[in-house]
Amino acid sequence: RPRVLSGIQPTAGSFHLGNYLGAVRQWVALQESHDAFYMVVDLHAITIPQEPKDLRANTRLAVAQLLAAGLDPERCTLFVQSHVPEHAQLAWIMNCLTGFGEASRMTQFKDKSAKQGADRASVGLFTYPILQVADILLYQANQVPVGEDQRQHIELTRDLAERFNNRFGGTFTVPTPYILKETAKIYDLQDPAIKMSKSASTPKGLVNLLDDPKATAKKLKSAVTDTDTVIRYDAVAKPGISNLLTIHSTLTGESIAELEQRYEGKGYGALKTDLAEIMVGFVTPFRERTQGYLDDPETLDSILAKGAEKARAVAAETLSHAYEKVGFLPAK
Ligand code: AQP
């Protein structure tokens, strides 16, 4: 079976709708057909300051949400990044293969460091994409299911895998991004020109899955649309409505064409009311399931212990090949 690898940060507490529709939903589907490795990337999280006790709680919370979303530890390998030390070890080698200018061109770093002030951004934030390269290459992943915002980092991964292979001999699988066109980018409900994101969105524009369902319904009902009245998918002329149609279609499985037909002659209010109801129907059991996993930390920890063991077996083998290729003297 082809292998997939992906990760999610434990920074915000709740996952938002962009994380879920853009990435996690695909993870759940791919565990049926692929040898799937999914992790909570706590090493990535500390590229910006974290309160230690919050980081620990949010890491558990992220795992609980992944299980609530449908990841099954019998079907995939679910683990926490810091439980597998090989990530940091391979990242060092990849750091040494990456040009400074090349790393400087990563747009996510440019955006995030500009927000923090260039002097305050950590070197870890700068090398974040290179740690991600190590994450992917350690597992010899064929595909990486992510949202559109991660495409450039997957390109970097491909470049570095090829560079290493050319310089030292075939070692790493060169991965491809797995990005579904429909849900590659979920937009902010108040500003459909920007992606829904925990750092850039205002609270009204961001749908957190663990928020009170009533508040979520309200946000959907007050989503920004346009002055036209026709419910039609047109990402350029009607970004707000198009975003709502995407969310509706993905959650219900109805095609956009079916939805356009169903809402013909109806107002925006009808679409928003229905979508609010669909969302409440989705988040209510999701919150309950998440709480159920949080209430049973022993099961959670045992899932993570097994996951880390499986992940380490693969990661250690790849790392030892890479060490040998680079020319490190084996420890006796
Ligand atoms: N709006 C989005 N649409 C589609 N996919 C998205 N992802 C994030 N936002 C959207 C995808 O979610 C996965 C996990 O992302 P992460 O752990 O890196 O979280 P993030 O990208 O830091 O989330 P934010 O909200 O986008 O954070 P900031 O504000 O820090 O930029 C990834 O596969 C990502 O593509």
GROMACS .gro file of C-alpha atoms and ligand atoms in nm:
model
  367
    1ARG     CA    1   0.000   0.000   0.000
    2PRO     CA    2   0.129   0.349  -0.077
    3ARG     CA    3   0.223   0.547   0.229
    4VAL     CA    4   0.086   0.883   0.348
    5LEU     CA    5   0.216   1.109   0.622
    6SER     CA    6   0.074   1.429   0.764
    7GLY     CA    7   0.068   1.634   1.082
    8ILE     CA    8  -0.129   1.896   1.268
    9GLN     CA    9  -0.015   2.146   1.529
   10PRO     CA   10  -0.149   2.132   1.884
   11THR     CA   11  -0.136   2.508   1.920
   12ALA     CA   12  -0.489   2.641   1.914
   13GLY     CA   13  -0.683   2.395   2.127
   14SER     CA   14  -0.974   2.341   1.893
   15PHE     CA   15  -0.927   2.244   1.529
   16HIS     CA   16  -1.100   2.482   1.293
   17LEU     CA   17  -1.311   2.402   0.990
   18GLY     CA   18  -1.017   2.470   0.754
   19ASN     CA   19  -0.799   2.212   0.932
   20TYR     CA   20  -1.080   1.960   0.923
   21LEU     CA   21  -1.204   2.003   0.565
   22GLY     CA   22  -0.862   2.081   0.418
   23ALA     CA   23  -0.667   1.803   0.586
   24VAL     CA   24  -0.807   1.581   0.863
   25ARG     CA   25  -1.106   1.465   0.662
   26GLN     CA   26  -0.873   1.331   0.393
   27TRP     CA   27  -0.661   1.161   0.658
   28VAL     CA   28  -0.965   0.965   0.772
   29ALA     CA   29  -1.045   0.852   0.417
   30LEU     CA   30  -0.684   0.764   0.333
   31GLN     CA   31  -0.637   0.532   0.629
   32GLU     CA   32  -0.859   0.283   0.441
   33SER     CA   33  -0.644   0.268   0.129
   34HIS     CA   34  -0.297   0.372   0.245
   35ASP     CA   35  -0.034   0.288   0.502
   36ALA     CA   36  -0.104   0.603   0.698
   37PHE     CA   37   0.111   0.790   0.952
   38TYR     CA   38  -0.043   1.090   1.128
   39MET     CA   39   0.109   1.295   1.403
   40VAL     CA   40   0.054   1.586   1.634
   41VAL     CA   41   0.350   1.812   1.567
   42ASP     CA   42   0.451   1.953   1.902
   43LEU     CA   43   0.806   2.028   1.785
   44HIS     CA   44   0.655   2.259   1.526
   45ALA     CA   45   0.431   2.418   1.788
   46ILE     CA   46   0.722   2.557   1.990
   47THR     CA   47   0.844   2.765   1.696
   48ILE     CA   48   0.623   3.025   1.860
   49PRO     CA   49   0.615   3.061   2.241
   50GLN     CA   50   0.395   2.806   2.423
   51GLU     CA   51   0.292   2.780   2.784
   52PRO     CA   52   0.422   2.431   2.883
   53LYS     CA   53   0.107   2.315   3.058
   54ASP     CA   54  -0.112   2.439   2.772
   55LEU     CA   55   0.108   2.265   2.517
   56ARG     CA   56   0.074   1.936   2.703
   57ALA     CA   57  -0.305   1.972   2.736
   58ASN     CA   58  -0.344   2.082   2.374
   59THR     CA   59  -0.141   1.787   2.251
   60ARG     CA   60  -0.382   1.548   2.424
   61LEU     CA   61  -0.673   1.755   2.295
   62ALA     CA   62  -0.544   1.733   1.938
   63VAL     CA   63  -0.515   1.355   1.964
   64ALA     CA   64  -0.868   1.334   2.106
   65GLN     CA   65  -1.001   1.542   1.816
   66LEU     CA   66  -0.823   1.325   1.559
   67LEU     CA   67  -0.986   1.018   1.709
   68ALA     CA   68  -1.322   1.195   1.725
   69ALA     CA   69  -1.284   1.285   1.357
   70GLY     CA   70  -1.253   0.916   1.275
   71LEU     CA   71  -0.888   0.816   1.287
   72ASP     CA   72  -0.868   0.455   1.397
   73PRO     CA   73  -0.544   0.345   1.564
   74GLU     CA   74  -0.602  -0.004   1.421
   75ARG     CA   75  -0.596   0.141   1.070
   76CYS     CA   76  -0.331   0.411   1.097
   77THR     CA   77  -0.026   0.500   1.303
   78LEU     CA   78  -0.112   0.794   1.527
   79PHE     CA   79   0.165   0.950   1.734
   80VAL     CA   80   0.317   1.261   1.885
   81GLN     CA   81   0.618   1.404   1.701
   82SER     CA   82   0.840   1.455   2.008
   83HIS     CA   83   0.801   1.086   2.096
   84VAL     CA   84   1.011   1.005   1.791
   85PRO     CA   85   1.351   1.176   1.832
   86GLU     CA   86   1.453   1.092   1.475
   87HIS     CA   87   1.252   1.394   1.350
   88ALA     CA   88   1.492   1.640   1.509
   89GLN     CA   89   1.791   1.430   1.409
   90LEU     CA   90   1.706   1.413   1.039
   91ALA     CA   91   1.605   1.780   1.044
   92TRP     CA   92   1.964   1.869   1.130
   93ILE     CA   93   2.095   1.694   0.820
   94MET     CA   94   1.827   1.864   0.609
   95ASN     CA   95   1.918   2.203   0.760
   96CYS     CA   96   2.269   2.150   0.635
   97LEU     CA   97   2.147   2.073   0.282
   98THR     CA   98   1.920   2.378   0.255
   99GLY     CA   99   2.039   2.709   0.120
  100PHE     CA  100   1.978   3.013   0.336
  101GLY     CA  101   1.823   3.194   0.041
  102GLU     CA  102   1.608   2.892  -0.038
  103ALA     CA  103   1.469   2.885   0.317
  104SER     CA  104   1.418   3.262   0.307
  105ARG     CA  105   1.179   3.224   0.016
  106MET     CA  106   0.921   3.027   0.218
  107THR     CA  107   0.613   3.246   0.213
  108GLN     CA  108   0.466   3.112   0.538
  109PHE     CA  109   0.778   3.220   0.724
  110LYS     CA  110   0.769   3.560   0.558
  111ASP     CA  111   0.403   3.610   0.659
  112LYS     CA  112   0.443   3.484   1.013
  113SER     CA  113   0.770   3.660   1.088
  114ALA     CA  114   0.634   3.986   0.946
  115LYS     CA  115   0.346   3.958   1.193
  116GLN     CA  116   0.574   3.896   1.489
  117GLY     CA  117   0.841   4.144   1.387
  118ALA     CA  118   1.146   3.997   1.214
  119ASP     CA  119   1.370   4.036   1.520
  120ARG     CA  120   1.133   3.847   1.744
  121ALA     CA  121   1.074   3.548   1.515
  122SER     CA  122   1.273   3.243   1.627
  123VAL     CA  123   1.527   3.055   1.419
  124GLY     CA  124   1.293   2.758   1.474
  125LEU     CA  125   1.018   2.940   1.285
  126PHE     CA  126   1.267   2.996   1.003
  127THR     CA  127   1.362   2.629   0.984
  128TYR     CA  128   1.003   2.504   1.040
  129PRO     CA  129   0.967   2.388   0.677
  130ILE     CA  130   1.291   2.192   0.703
  131LEU     CA  131   1.166   2.003   1.007
  132GLN     CA  132   0.859   1.929   0.799
  133VAL     CA  133   1.086   1.791   0.525
  134ALA     CA  134   1.239   1.554   0.780
  135ASP     CA  135   0.892   1.452   0.905
  136ILE     CA  136   0.789   1.342   0.558
  137LEU     CA  137   1.114   1.183   0.438
  138LEU     CA  138   1.162   0.974   0.754
  139TYR     CA  139   0.854   0.771   0.662
  140GLN     CA  140   0.933   0.744   0.290
  141ALA     CA  141   0.585   0.887   0.231
  142ASN     CA  142   0.449   0.873  -0.123
  143GLN     CA  143   0.180   1.133  -0.061
  144VAL     CA  144   0.119   1.414   0.186
  145PRO     CA  145  -0.245   1.515   0.243
  146VAL     CA  146  -0.249   1.888   0.328
  147GLY     CA  147  -0.421   2.216   0.246
  148GLU     CA  148  -0.303   2.448  -0.031
  149ASP     CA  149  -0.101   2.661   0.214
  150GLN     CA  150   0.144   2.372   0.253
  151ARG     CA  151   0.219   2.322  -0.117
  152GLN     CA  152   0.543   2.519  -0.110
  153HIS     CA  153   0.673   2.313   0.182
  154ILE     CA  154   0.602   1.990  -0.005
  155GLU     CA  155   0.792   2.131  -0.304
  156LEU     CA  156   1.087   2.198  -0.073
  157THR     CA  157   1.059   1.840   0.051
  158ARG     CA  158   1.079   1.710  -0.304
  159ASP     CA  159   1.381   1.930  -0.380
  160LEU     CA  160   1.569   1.819  -0.071
  161ALA     CA  161   1.488   1.451  -0.122
  162GLU     CA  162   1.624   1.474  -0.476
  163ARG     CA  163   1.928   1.672  -0.364
  164PHE     CA  164   2.013   1.417  -0.097
  165ASN     CA  165   1.955   1.125  -0.335
  166ASN     CA  166   2.174   1.284  -0.603
  167ARG     CA  167   2.454   1.368  -0.367
  168PHE     CA  168   2.463   1.054  -0.153
  169GLY     CA  169   2.271   0.790  -0.351
  170GLY     CA  170   1.905   0.684  -0.348
  171THR     CA  171   1.774   0.708   0.007
  172PHE     CA  172   1.444   0.894   0.018
  173THR     CA  173   1.112   0.853  -0.160
  174VAL     CA  174   1.021   1.178  -0.337
  175PRO     CA  175   0.667   1.257  -0.218
  176THR     CA  176   0.379   1.432  -0.395
  177PRO     CA  177   0.126   1.662  -0.233
  178TYR     CA  178  -0.228   1.527  -0.196
  179ILE     CA  179  -0.445   1.838  -0.213
  180LEU     CA  180  -0.813   1.808  -0.301
  181LYS     CA  181  -0.914   2.092  -0.529
  182GLU     CA  182  -1.254   2.146  -0.366
  183THR     CA  183  -1.131   2.186  -0.009
  184ALA     CA  184  -0.771   2.302  -0.067
  185LYS     CA  185  -0.855   2.636   0.089
  186ILE     CA  186  -1.148   2.708   0.318
  187TYR     CA  187  -1.202   3.081   0.354
  188ASP     CA  188  -1.268   3.309   0.647
  189LEU     CA  189  -1.644   3.362   0.695
  190GLN     CA  190  -1.606   3.738   0.734
  191ASP     CA  191  -1.333   3.791   0.477
  192PRO     CA  192  -1.356   3.532   0.200
  193ALA     CA  193  -1.040   3.673   0.042
  194ILE     CA  194  -0.822   3.514   0.312
  195LYS     CA  195  -0.794   3.154   0.430
  196MET     CA  196  -0.964   3.059   0.753
  197SER     CA  197  -0.677   3.054   1.000
  198LYS     CA  198  -0.629   3.063   1.371
  199SER     CA  199  -0.382   3.351   1.354
  200ALA     CA  200  -0.526   3.570   1.076
  201SER     CA  201  -0.903   3.523   1.118
  202THR     CA  202  -1.119   3.724   1.354
  203PRO     CA  203  -1.333   3.516   1.594
  204LYS     CA  204  -1.641   3.575   1.374
  205GLY     CA  205  -1.460   3.450   1.067
  206LEU     CA  206  -1.321   3.135   1.229
  207VAL     CA  207  -1.526   2.821   1.295
  208ASN     CA  208  -1.370   2.625   1.580
  209LEU     CA  209  -1.510   2.274   1.595
  210LEU     CA  210  -1.518   2.268   1.975
  211ASP     CA  211  -1.702   2.597   2.020
  212ASP     CA  212  -2.058   2.608   2.147
  213PRO     CA  213  -2.267   2.482   1.852
  214LYS     CA  214  -2.514   2.768   1.895
  215ALA     CA  215  -2.235   3.022   1.854
  216THR     CA  216  -2.115   2.836   1.546
  217ALA     CA  217  -2.464   2.843   1.395
  218LYS     CA  218  -2.476   3.217   1.452
  219LYS     CA  219  -2.141   3.267   1.278
  220LEU     CA  220  -2.261   3.081   0.973
  221LYS     CA  221  -2.580   3.282   0.959
  222SER     CA  222  -2.383   3.606   0.963
  223ALA     CA  223  -2.122   3.499   0.706
  224VAL     CA  224  -2.032   3.770   0.457
  225THR     CA  225  -2.178   3.710   0.111
  226ASP     CA  226  -2.250   3.964  -0.166
  227THR     CA  227  -2.523   4.196  -0.290
  228ASP     CA  228  -2.637   3.961  -0.564
  229THR     CA  229  -2.913   3.712  -0.477
  230VAL     CA  230  -2.830   3.405  -0.684
  231ILE     CA  231  -2.684   3.097  -0.516
  232ARG     CA  232  -2.418   2.994  -0.763
  233TYR     CA  233  -2.058   2.875  -0.732
  234ASP     CA  234  -1.821   3.141  -0.864
  235ALA     CA  235  -1.504   3.166  -0.658
  236VAL     CA  236  -1.402   3.497  -0.817
  237ALA     CA  237  -1.727   3.693  -0.831
  238LYS     CA  238  -1.898   3.526  -0.532
  239PRO     CA  239  -1.628   3.405  -0.291
  240GLY     CA  240  -1.847   3.410   0.021
  241ILE     CA  241  -2.132   3.206  -0.129
  242SER     CA  242  -1.885   2.973  -0.300
  243ASN     CA  243  -1.714   2.906   0.033
  244LEU     CA  244  -2.052   2.824   0.195
  245LEU     CA  245  -2.138   2.592  -0.095
  246THR     CA  246  -1.803   2.414  -0.058
  247ILE     CA  247  -1.857   2.362   0.314
  248HIS     CA  248  -2.215   2.243   0.258
  249SER     CA  249  -2.118   2.008  -0.023
  250THR     CA  250  -1.827   1.854   0.166
  251LEU     CA  251  -2.022   1.794   0.484
  252THR     CA  252  -2.328   1.647   0.314
  253GLY     CA  253  -2.176   1.476   0.011
  254GLU     CA  254  -2.415   1.659  -0.225
  255SER     CA  255  -2.247   1.803  -0.532
  256ILE     CA  256  -2.225   2.178  -0.586
  257ALA     CA  257  -2.443   2.139  -0.898
  258GLU     CA  258  -2.713   1.964  -0.693
  259LEU     CA  259  -2.700   2.240  -0.435
  260GLU     CA  260  -2.724   2.515  -0.697
  261GLN     CA  261  -3.032   2.346  -0.832
  262ARG     CA  262  -3.188   2.292  -0.491
  263TYR     CA  263  -3.142   2.657  -0.391
  264GLU     CA  264  -3.257   2.802  -0.722
  265GLY     CA  265  -3.492   3.091  -0.653
  266LYS     CA  266  -3.420   3.078  -0.279
  267GLY     CA  267  -3.244   3.347  -0.081
  268TYR     CA  268  -2.907   3.340   0.091
  269GLY     CA  269  -3.089   3.306   0.423
  270ALA     CA  270  -3.217   2.961   0.329
  271LEU     CA  271  -2.867   2.835   0.247
  272LYS     CA  272  -2.721   2.983   0.564
  273THR     CA  273  -2.996   2.843   0.787
  274ASP     CA  274  -2.955   2.495   0.639
  275LEU     CA  275  -2.578   2.511   0.666
  276ALA     CA  276  -2.599   2.624   1.029
  277GLU     CA  277  -2.813   2.320   1.103
  278ILE     CA  278  -2.578   2.085   0.917
  279MET     CA  279  -2.284   2.225   1.109
  280VAL     CA  280  -2.459   2.185   1.445
  281GLY     CA  281  -2.535   1.825   1.347
  282PHE     CA  282  -2.167   1.771   1.277
  283VAL     CA  283  -2.001   1.951   1.568
  284THR     CA  284  -2.233   1.831   1.845
  285PRO     CA  285  -2.131   1.463   1.829
  286PHE     CA  286  -1.773   1.566   1.743
  287ARG     CA  287  -1.748   1.759   2.071
  288GLU     CA  288  -1.899   1.470   2.264
  289ARG     CA  289  -1.662   1.216   2.115
  290THR     CA  290  -1.364   1.443   2.182
  291GLN     CA  291  -1.468   1.478   2.546
  292GLY     CA  292  -1.509   1.101   2.570
  293TYR     CA  293  -1.145   1.049   2.466
  294LEU     CA  294  -1.024   1.322   2.701
  295ASP     CA  295  -1.205   1.156   2.988
  296ASP     CA  296  -1.001   0.840   2.931
  297PRO     CA  297  -0.637   0.955   2.932
  298GLU     CA  298  -0.505   0.602   2.988
  299THR     CA  299  -0.650   0.477   2.661
  300LEU     CA  300  -0.521   0.786   2.487
  301ASP     CA  301  -0.171   0.738   2.622
  302SER     CA  302  -0.167   0.372   2.530
  303ILE     CA  303  -0.274   0.457   2.172
  304LEU     CA  304   0.014   0.707   2.158
  305ALA     CA  305   0.265   0.463   2.304
  306LYS     CA  306   0.179   0.204   2.039
  307GLY     CA  307   0.182   0.469   1.768
  308ALA     CA  308   0.525   0.596   1.872
  309GLU     CA  309   0.665   0.246   1.872
  310LYS     CA  310   0.540   0.178   1.519
  311ALA     CA  311   0.657   0.517   1.396
  312ARG     CA  312   1.002   0.480   1.554
  313ALA     CA  313   1.062   0.147   1.386
  314VAL     CA  314   1.023   0.311   1.045
  315ALA     CA  315   1.193   0.639   1.134
  316ALA     CA  316   1.497   0.473   1.292
  317GLU     CA  317   1.560   0.262   0.986
  318THR     CA  318   1.547   0.560   0.750
  319LEU     CA  319   1.766   0.770   0.979
  320SER     CA  320   2.031   0.502   1.004
  321HIS     CA  321   2.048   0.482   0.622
  322ALA     CA  322   2.079   0.859   0.602
  323TYR     CA  323   2.354   0.866   0.869
  324GLU     CA  324   2.549   0.604   0.684
  325LYS     CA  325   2.512   0.783   0.349
  326VAL     CA  326   2.625   1.113   0.496
  327GLY     CA  327   2.940   0.949   0.631
  328PHE     CA  328   2.884   0.950   1.006
  329LEU     CA  329   3.102   0.693   1.180
  330PRO     CA  330   2.872   0.424   1.324
  331ALA     CA  331   2.863   0.415   1.704
  332LYS     CA  332   2.993   0.081   1.836
  333AQP     N1  333  -0.824   2.742   0.568
  333AQP     C1  334  -0.774   2.622   0.538
  333AQP     N2  335  -0.820   2.554   0.433
  333AQP     C2  336  -0.772   2.430   0.401
  333AQP     N3  337  -0.677   2.368   0.474
  333AQP     C3  338  -0.627   2.432   0.581
  333AQP     N4  339  -0.534   2.398   0.674
  333AQP     C4  340  -0.521   2.499   0.762
  333AQP     N5  341  -0.605   2.599   0.731
  333AQP     C5  342  -0.672   2.561   0.619
  333AQP     C6  343  -0.460   2.271   0.675
  333AQP     O1  344  -0.472   2.215   0.805
  333AQP     C7  345  -0.359   2.130   0.827
  333AQP     C8  346  -0.304   2.151   0.966
  333AQP     O2  347  -0.252   2.280   0.973
  333AQP     P1  348  -0.153   2.328   1.085
  333AQP     O3  349  -0.141   2.237   1.196
  333AQP     O4  350  -0.028   2.375   1.020
  333AQP     O5  351  -0.233   2.445   1.132
  333AQP     P2  352  -0.210   2.580   1.068
  333AQP     O6  353  -0.187   2.573   0.921
  333AQP     O7  354  -0.104   2.642   1.150
  333AQP     O8  355  -0.350   2.633   1.087
  333AQP     P3  356  -0.375   2.777   1.056
  333AQP     O9  357  -0.502   2.815   1.115
  333AQP    O10  358  -0.358   2.797   0.909
  333AQP    O11  359  -0.260   2.841   1.139
  333AQP     P4  360  -0.183   2.970   1.119
  333AQP    O12  361  -0.275   3.075   1.163
  333AQP    O13  362  -0.068   2.951   1.212
  333AQP    O14  363  -0.147   2.980   0.973
  333AQP     C9  364  -0.257   2.163   0.717
  333AQP    O15  365  -0.256   2.058   0.624
  333AQP    C10  366  -0.312   2.287   0.654
  333AQP    O16  367  -0.281   2.295   0.517
   0.00000   0.00000   0.00000
